[in-house]
Amino acid sequence: MDDLKSKYLDLIGSAADEATLEDLRVQAVGKKGEISLKMRELGKMTPEERQVAGPALNALKDEINAALSAKKAGLADAALDERLKSEWLDVTLPGRDRRQGTIHPVSQVWEECTAIFADMGFATAEGPQIESDWYNFDALNIPGHHPARAEMDTFYTHRAAGDDRPPHVLRTHTSPVQIRSMEEQGAPIRIICPGRVYRADYDQTHTPMFHQVEGLAIDKDISMANLKWTLEEFFTAYFGTKVKTRFRASHFPFTEPSAEVDIQCDFSGGTVKVGEGDDWLEVLGSGMVHPKVLQAGGIDPDEWQGFAFGMGIDRIAMLKYGIPDLRAFFESDLRWLKHYGFSALQVPTVHGGS
């Protein structure tokens, strides 16, 4: 046993690489190694012989394994020393810049709108994106023959044969949230309703899914003057410059009187500059809430009145950041954002970005 110990300790000590060390391990303590074979002979020994040989063989095996581990660690250290001699690292060099994430323009403008209207006392309301015909059309005084109710304009959910539930649609605006909020809260009320909406349309300025923010304010003595002030304050805060508005008479089933709202801009030089020049750009629809809509929301139109408005979040994002194609919001990458100079969280939001 002493001979085996001397033999393998010498061989291990002189091993030049890990491959040689592995061969020695197999020869000594592998399944068919010399020490392993001797341990198998314990069964043939008398109890007295086994009592002496057993501990000695176990001690030998442990010593060989320890020598193998120590040598392996020594070889690894030596290899690392050699590598460090041949490689050089200048720790004074500046670190590599990490790519910074950026919030999507639509998400940021959503946040901006919420923060601005919150400063004016508007709470945020939400509702389901799949709505019944009642909330999406009937409650908003939209008649059955209105083009918006055609399948070519609105996404209707599938109904199996025999399913007699009322029709449901992917909401075409966030106005159903106004009805639900009136039902739940009553009057007075002051809310905005941002969210995703869906229409069967797709071109440079339309996508099948887009984003809206609508506003509703109901009280005893609210007028169109309050609506005009609210919108001018919003646009001034959003664009960072004084913005004039122009109201043009229009027609919407859910408001009476109704008005399209234009903002002051300048089209010269191939770009749109908001808040200056002598041109006008239509940005939203608005008006005083129709009495039938108030009734649908459970509010007495003889006692209460209010205004409502709605605008596309994607479109006002395009205006602010100079993006010409609405489809780019959904088909682009960070290089596109950088091309248009978009930088995340450079304005106040509800989460405190600045």
Tab-separated table of C-alpha atoms in Angstrom, residues 16-239:
chain	number	residue	atom	x	y	z
A	16	ALA	CA	1.981	18.575	-16.589
A	17	ASP	CA	-1.666	19.043	-17.618
A	18	GLU	CA	-5.219	18.169	-16.682
A	19	ALA	CA	-5.484	15.416	-19.304
A	20	THR	CA	-2.559	13.533	-17.685
A	21	LEU	CA	-4.122	14.129	-14.286
A	22	GLU	CA	-7.406	12.599	-15.435
A	23	ASP	CA	-5.590	9.516	-16.726
A	24	LEU	CA	-3.931	9.092	-13.328
A	25	ARG	CA	-7.269	9.389	-11.570
A	26	VAL	CA	-8.718	6.615	-13.692
A	27	GLN	CA	-5.633	4.410	-13.113
A	28	ALA	CA	-5.750	4.911	-9.355
A	29	VAL	CA	-9.346	5.368	-8.164
A	30	GLY	CA	-11.402	4.790	-11.307
A	31	LYS	CA	-13.836	1.887	-11.465
A	32	LYS	CA	-11.016	-0.450	-12.567
A	33	GLY	CA	-8.193	1.481	-10.933
A	34	GLU	CA	-5.540	-0.199	-8.791
A	35	ILE	CA	-6.862	1.104	-5.475
A	36	SER	CA	-10.463	0.309	-6.444
A	37	LEU	CA	-9.507	-3.290	-7.337
A	38	LYS	CA	-7.751	-3.725	-3.991
A	39	MET	CA	-10.859	-2.515	-2.194
A	40	ARG	CA	-12.866	-5.230	-3.948
A	41	GLU	CA	-10.510	-7.817	-2.369
A	42	LEU	CA	-11.754	-6.847	1.090
A	43	GLY	CA	-14.603	-9.320	0.717
A	44	LYS	CA	-12.182	-12.216	0.461
A	45	MET	CA	-10.348	-11.287	3.658
A	46	THR	CA	-10.989	-12.510	7.150
A	47	PRO	CA	-12.736	-10.092	9.524
A	48	GLU	CA	-9.431	-9.419	11.268
A	49	GLU	CA	-7.593	-8.652	8.002
A	50	ARG	CA	-10.500	-6.508	6.775
A	51	GLN	CA	-10.460	-4.497	9.973
A	52	VAL	CA	-6.866	-3.469	9.250
A	53	ALA	CA	-6.910	-3.204	5.427
A	54	GLY	CA	-10.257	-1.432	5.072
A	55	PRO	CA	-9.380	1.818	6.901
A	56	ALA	CA	-5.955	1.877	5.282
A	57	LEU	CA	-7.385	1.601	1.752
A	58	ASN	CA	-10.015	4.280	2.467
A	59	ALA	CA	-7.334	6.589	3.826
A	60	LEU	CA	-5.208	5.956	0.741
A	61	LYS	CA	-8.114	6.656	-1.592
A	62	ASP	CA	-8.915	9.923	0.235
A	63	GLU	CA	-5.273	11.008	0.099
A	64	ILE	CA	-5.006	10.291	-3.640
A	65	ASN	CA	-8.260	12.207	-4.330
A	66	ALA	CA	-7.026	15.134	-2.267
A	67	ALA	CA	-3.721	15.154	-4.145
A	68	LEU	CA	-5.591	15.071	-7.471
A	69	SER	CA	-7.798	18.037	-6.452
A	70	ALA	CA	-4.854	20.065	-5.201
A	71	LYS	CA	-2.871	19.412	-8.369
A	72	LYS	CA	-5.848	20.296	-10.579
A	73	ALA	CA	-6.260	23.618	-8.751
A	74	GLY	CA	-2.527	24.267	-9.083
A	75	LEU	CA	-2.623	23.625	-12.834
A	76	ALA	CA	-5.603	25.977	-13.220
A	77	ASP	CA	-3.788	28.722	-11.286
A	78	ALA	CA	-0.679	28.243	-13.398
A	79	ALA	CA	-2.733	28.455	-16.609
A	80	LEU	CA	-4.358	31.671	-15.393
A	81	ASP	CA	-0.963	33.159	-14.535
A	82	GLU	CA	0.310	32.388	-18.024
A	83	ARG	CA	-2.802	33.926	-19.588
A	84	LEU	CA	-2.454	37.079	-17.515
A	85	LYS	CA	1.166	37.406	-18.651
A	86	SER	CA	0.083	37.361	-22.302
A	87	GLU	CA	-3.063	39.558	-21.943
A	88	TRP	CA	-3.317	43.185	-20.893
A	89	LEU	CA	-6.332	45.165	-19.685
A	90	ASP	CA	-6.346	48.923	-19.220
A	91	VAL	CA	-8.713	49.417	-16.264
A	92	THR	CA	-8.555	53.211	-16.727
A	93	LEU	CA	-10.514	53.064	-20.008
A	94	PRO	CA	-14.143	54.341	-19.783
A	95	GLY	CA	-16.845	51.691	-19.609
A	96	ARG	CA	-19.002	50.761	-22.588
A	97	ASP	CA	-22.280	52.661	-22.798
A	98	ARG	CA	-25.396	50.598	-22.250
A	99	ARG	CA	-28.351	51.034	-24.556
A	100	GLN	CA	-31.050	53.007	-22.814
A	101	GLY	CA	-34.664	51.957	-23.041
A	102	THR	CA	-37.312	54.435	-24.156
A	103	ILE	CA	-41.017	54.697	-23.585
A	104	HIS	CA	-43.172	54.561	-26.732
A	105	PRO	CA	-44.435	57.972	-27.954
A	106	VAL	CA	-48.072	56.873	-27.624
A	107	SER	CA	-47.522	55.712	-24.037
A	108	GLN	CA	-45.769	58.951	-23.167
A	109	VAL	CA	-48.476	61.158	-24.685
A	110	TRP	CA	-51.099	59.091	-22.838
A	111	GLU	CA	-49.197	59.913	-19.642
A	112	GLU	CA	-48.878	63.590	-20.581
A	113	CYS	CA	-52.613	63.937	-21.246
A	114	THR	CA	-53.476	62.252	-17.961
A	115	ALA	CA	-51.122	64.535	-16.028
A	116	ILE	CA	-52.351	67.742	-17.688
A	117	PHE	CA	-56.047	66.980	-17.219
A	118	ALA	CA	-55.390	65.834	-13.641
A	119	ASP	CA	-54.079	69.341	-12.925
A	120	MET	CA	-57.458	70.647	-14.107
A	121	GLY	CA	-59.363	68.327	-11.776
A	122	PHE	CA	-60.230	65.499	-14.179
A	123	ALA	CA	-60.177	61.947	-12.811
A	124	THR	CA	-59.301	59.014	-15.101
A	125	ALA	CA	-61.970	56.414	-15.913
A	126	GLU	CA	-61.592	53.072	-17.680
A	127	GLY	CA	-63.922	50.499	-19.194
A	128	PRO	CA	-64.011	47.252	-21.217
A	129	GLN	CA	-62.683	47.171	-24.774
A	130	ILE	CA	-65.446	44.775	-25.866
A	131	GLU	CA	-68.759	46.585	-25.523
A	132	SER	CA	-72.426	45.878	-26.125
A	133	ASP	CA	-74.349	47.666	-28.856
A	134	TRP	CA	-76.118	49.586	-26.118
A	135	TYR	CA	-73.045	51.236	-24.582
A	136	ASN	CA	-71.185	51.724	-27.863
A	137	PHE	CA	-74.102	53.085	-29.942
A	138	ASP	CA	-77.621	53.273	-28.475
A	139	ALA	CA	-76.760	55.039	-25.230
A	140	LEU	CA	-74.809	57.606	-27.264
A	141	ASN	CA	-77.845	58.482	-29.421
A	142	ILE	CA	-76.344	56.807	-32.512
A	143	PRO	CA	-79.273	55.547	-34.642
A	144	GLY	CA	-79.437	52.082	-36.171
A	145	HIS	CA	-78.898	53.389	-39.706
A	146	HIS	CA	-75.707	55.302	-38.809
A	147	PRO	CA	-72.708	54.266	-41.009
A	148	ALA	CA	-70.570	53.585	-37.903
A	149	ARG	CA	-72.830	50.620	-37.108
A	150	ALA	CA	-72.071	48.893	-40.415
A	151	GLU	CA	-69.777	45.849	-40.380
A	152	MET	CA	-67.512	47.574	-42.886
A	153	ASP	CA	-66.663	50.188	-40.233
A	154	THR	CA	-66.930	48.308	-36.927
A	155	PHE	CA	-65.547	44.999	-35.661
A	156	TYR	CA	-68.416	42.818	-34.386
A	157	THR	CA	-67.732	39.776	-32.223
A	158	HIS	CA	-68.619	36.358	-33.661
A	159	ARG	CA	-71.959	34.804	-32.693
A	160	ALA	CA	-72.619	31.072	-33.066
A	161	ALA	CA	-75.919	29.869	-34.501
A	162	GLY	CA	-78.662	30.149	-31.890
A	163	ASP	CA	-76.766	32.666	-29.751
A	164	ASP	CA	-79.341	35.379	-29.096
A	165	ARG	CA	-77.254	37.604	-26.850
A	166	PRO	CA	-77.113	41.313	-27.822
A	167	PRO	CA	-74.421	42.170	-30.414
A	168	HIS	CA	-71.001	43.086	-29.020
A	169	VAL	CA	-68.281	45.100	-30.731
A	170	LEU	CA	-64.693	46.154	-30.230
A	171	ARG	CA	-65.415	49.649	-28.958
A	172	THR	CA	-65.094	52.302	-31.655
A	173	HIS	CA	-64.460	55.112	-29.134
A	174	THR	CA	-64.039	55.473	-25.374
A	175	SER	CA	-67.455	57.184	-25.088
A	176	PRO	CA	-69.010	54.022	-23.529
A	177	VAL	CA	-66.796	54.722	-20.517
A	178	GLN	CA	-68.621	58.053	-20.144
A	179	ILE	CA	-71.990	56.267	-19.972
A	180	ARG	CA	-70.703	53.716	-17.449
A	181	SER	CA	-69.169	56.481	-15.325
A	182	MET	CA	-72.402	58.487	-15.307
A	183	GLU	CA	-74.320	55.365	-14.253
A	184	GLU	CA	-71.867	54.640	-11.441
A	185	GLN	CA	-71.063	58.155	-10.180
A	186	GLY	CA	-73.967	60.370	-11.210
A	187	ALA	CA	-73.486	64.143	-11.376
A	188	PRO	CA	-71.493	66.290	-10.958
A	189	ILE	CA	-68.666	64.490	-12.709
A	190	ARG	CA	-65.371	65.419	-14.375
A	191	ILE	CA	-63.425	62.601	-16.060
A	192	ILE	CA	-61.178	61.725	-18.969
A	193	CYS	CA	-61.357	58.315	-20.654
A	194	PRO	CA	-58.086	57.324	-22.364
A	195	GLY	CA	-57.822	53.935	-24.022
A	196	ARG	CA	-57.534	51.714	-27.086
A	197	VAL	CA	-60.290	51.787	-29.697
A	198	TYR	CA	-60.900	49.844	-32.910
A	199	ARG	CA	-62.209	50.652	-36.381
A	200	ALA	CA	-61.966	48.861	-39.723
A	201	ASP	CA	-59.652	51.377	-41.367
A	202	TYR	CA	-55.991	51.395	-42.393
A	203	ASP	CA	-53.990	54.076	-44.226
A	204	GLN	CA	-51.426	56.819	-43.529
A	205	THR	CA	-53.618	58.479	-40.899
A	206	HIS	CA	-55.758	55.523	-39.717
A	207	THR	CA	-55.034	52.163	-38.120
A	208	PRO	CA	-57.442	49.370	-37.059
A	209	MET	CA	-56.382	49.876	-33.433
A	210	PHE	CA	-55.535	53.330	-32.122
A	211	HIS	CA	-55.837	55.401	-28.951
A	212	GLN	CA	-58.238	58.102	-27.832
A	213	VAL	CA	-58.683	60.355	-24.855
A	214	GLU	CA	-62.183	61.672	-24.277
A	215	GLY	CA	-63.321	64.134	-21.661
A	216	LEU	CA	-66.624	64.682	-19.872
A	217	ALA	CA	-67.647	67.425	-17.431
A	218	ILE	CA	-71.179	67.701	-16.034
A	219	ASP	CA	-72.479	70.242	-13.523
A	220	LYS	CA	-75.282	72.746	-13.038
A	221	ASP	CA	-73.954	75.630	-15.123
A	222	ILE	CA	-71.254	74.292	-17.492
A	223	SER	CA	-71.153	75.947	-20.930
A	224	MET	CA	-69.252	75.939	-24.228
A	225	ALA	CA	-67.061	78.680	-22.749
A	226	ASN	CA	-65.801	76.200	-20.146
A	227	LEU	CA	-65.101	73.703	-22.948
A	228	LYS	CA	-63.087	76.253	-24.927
A	229	TRP	CA	-61.030	77.257	-21.870
A	230	THR	CA	-60.332	73.611	-20.980
A	231	LEU	CA	-59.106	72.728	-24.467
A	232	GLU	CA	-56.957	75.859	-24.848
A	233	GLU	CA	-55.342	75.213	-21.457
A	234	PHE	CA	-54.674	71.608	-22.444
A	235	PHE	CA	-53.093	72.448	-25.816
A	236	THR	CA	-50.967	75.211	-24.308
A	237	ALA	CA	-49.620	72.829	-21.652
A	238	TYR	CA	-49.163	69.960	-24.133
A	239	PHE	CA	-47.376	71.880	-26.896
